Short mmCIF file of C-alpha atoms in Angstrom, two decimals:
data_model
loop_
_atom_site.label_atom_id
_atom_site.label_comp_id
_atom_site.label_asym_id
_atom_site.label_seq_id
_atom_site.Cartn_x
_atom_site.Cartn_y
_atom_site.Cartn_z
CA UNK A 1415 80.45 222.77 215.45
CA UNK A 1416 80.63 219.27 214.91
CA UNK A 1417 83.61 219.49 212.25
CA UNK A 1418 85.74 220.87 215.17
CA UNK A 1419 87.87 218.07 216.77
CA UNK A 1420 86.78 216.56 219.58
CA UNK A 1421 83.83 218.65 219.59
CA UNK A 1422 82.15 216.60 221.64
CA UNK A 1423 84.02 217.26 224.50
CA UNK A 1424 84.77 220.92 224.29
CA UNK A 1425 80.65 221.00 224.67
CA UNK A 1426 80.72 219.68 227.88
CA UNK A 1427 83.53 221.92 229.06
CA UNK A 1428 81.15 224.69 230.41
CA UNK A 1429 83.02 226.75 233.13
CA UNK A 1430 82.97 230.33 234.10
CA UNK A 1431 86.31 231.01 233.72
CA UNK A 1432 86.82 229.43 230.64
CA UNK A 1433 86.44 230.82 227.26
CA UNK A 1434 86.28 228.47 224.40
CA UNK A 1435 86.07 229.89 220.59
CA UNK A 1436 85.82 227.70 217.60
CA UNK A 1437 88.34 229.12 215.01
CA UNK A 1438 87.29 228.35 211.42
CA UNK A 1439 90.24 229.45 209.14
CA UNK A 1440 88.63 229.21 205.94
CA UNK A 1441 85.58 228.12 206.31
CA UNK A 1442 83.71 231.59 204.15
CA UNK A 1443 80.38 230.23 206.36
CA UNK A 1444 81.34 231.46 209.48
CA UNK A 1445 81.14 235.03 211.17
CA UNK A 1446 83.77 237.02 210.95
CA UNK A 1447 84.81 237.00 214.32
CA UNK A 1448 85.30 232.90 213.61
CA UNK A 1449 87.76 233.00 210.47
CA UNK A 1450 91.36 233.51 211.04
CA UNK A 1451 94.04 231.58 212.40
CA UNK A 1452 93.51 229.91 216.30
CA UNK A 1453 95.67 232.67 217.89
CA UNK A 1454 94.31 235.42 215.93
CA UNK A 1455 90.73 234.89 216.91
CA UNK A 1456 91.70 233.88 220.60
CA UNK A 1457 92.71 237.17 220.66
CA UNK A 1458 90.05 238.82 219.77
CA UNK A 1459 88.04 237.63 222.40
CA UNK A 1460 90.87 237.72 225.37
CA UNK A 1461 90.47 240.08 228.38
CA UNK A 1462 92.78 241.31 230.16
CA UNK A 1463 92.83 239.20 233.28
CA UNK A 1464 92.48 236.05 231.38
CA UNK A 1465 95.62 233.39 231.34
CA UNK A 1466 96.36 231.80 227.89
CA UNK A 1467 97.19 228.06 227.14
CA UNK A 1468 98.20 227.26 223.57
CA UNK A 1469 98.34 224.19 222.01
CA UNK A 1470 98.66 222.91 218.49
CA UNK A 1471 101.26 222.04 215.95
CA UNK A 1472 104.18 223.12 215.77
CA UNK A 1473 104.08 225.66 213.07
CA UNK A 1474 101.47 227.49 214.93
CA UNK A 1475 103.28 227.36 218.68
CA UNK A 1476 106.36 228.71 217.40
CA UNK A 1477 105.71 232.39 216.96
CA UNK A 1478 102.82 232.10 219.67
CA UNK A 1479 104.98 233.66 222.76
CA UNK A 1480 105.78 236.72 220.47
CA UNK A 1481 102.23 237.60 219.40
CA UNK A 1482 100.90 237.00 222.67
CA UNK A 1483 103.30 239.37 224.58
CA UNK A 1484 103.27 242.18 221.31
CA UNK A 1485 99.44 241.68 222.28
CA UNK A 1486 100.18 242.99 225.72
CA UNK A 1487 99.74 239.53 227.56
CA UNK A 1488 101.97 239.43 230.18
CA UNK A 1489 104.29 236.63 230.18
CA UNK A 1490 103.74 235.01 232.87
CA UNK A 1491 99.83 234.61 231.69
CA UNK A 1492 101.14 232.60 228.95
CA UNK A 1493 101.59 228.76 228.79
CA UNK A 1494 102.59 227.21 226.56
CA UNK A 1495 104.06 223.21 225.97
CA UNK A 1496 107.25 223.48 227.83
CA UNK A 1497 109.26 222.26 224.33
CA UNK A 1498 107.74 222.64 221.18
CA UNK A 1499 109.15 220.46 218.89
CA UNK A 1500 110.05 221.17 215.52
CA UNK A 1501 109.51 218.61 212.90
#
């Protein structure tokens, strides 16, 4: 965990109803559950009552809203940035 950013301080956020899941993307060490891009893995893990914050760069916000909501998360459990630049 400690090649994660800031891992530091995602350790010390320990809250019931937060779920935090490192996301390796090719890192061939990890479980399977672990490899795969941020939003695929968050994913795997969501439940259904469960809000959704997404963060990150660009590239990966800009399709976010349409995975999440062909996922089945309704929209109005989704936050994202309010504009996502793209550069």
């Amino acid at each position: 965990m400690e090649s994660l950013y800031d891992a530091v301080t995602l350790d010390k956020l320990r809250h019931d109803w937060l779920t935090i899941v490192p996301a390796f993307s090719h890192d061939d060490l990890t479980d399977p559950g672990e490899r795969g891009d941020a939003l695929t893995v968050a994913l795997d893990h969501l439940r259904p009552d469960q809000a959704v914050y997404v963060c990150g760069p660009p590239a990966m916000l800009a399709g976010s809203r349409l995975r999440l909501l062909a996922a089945g998360v309704p929209a109005e459990r989704i936050h994202l940035p309010e504009r996502i630049p793209w550069r």
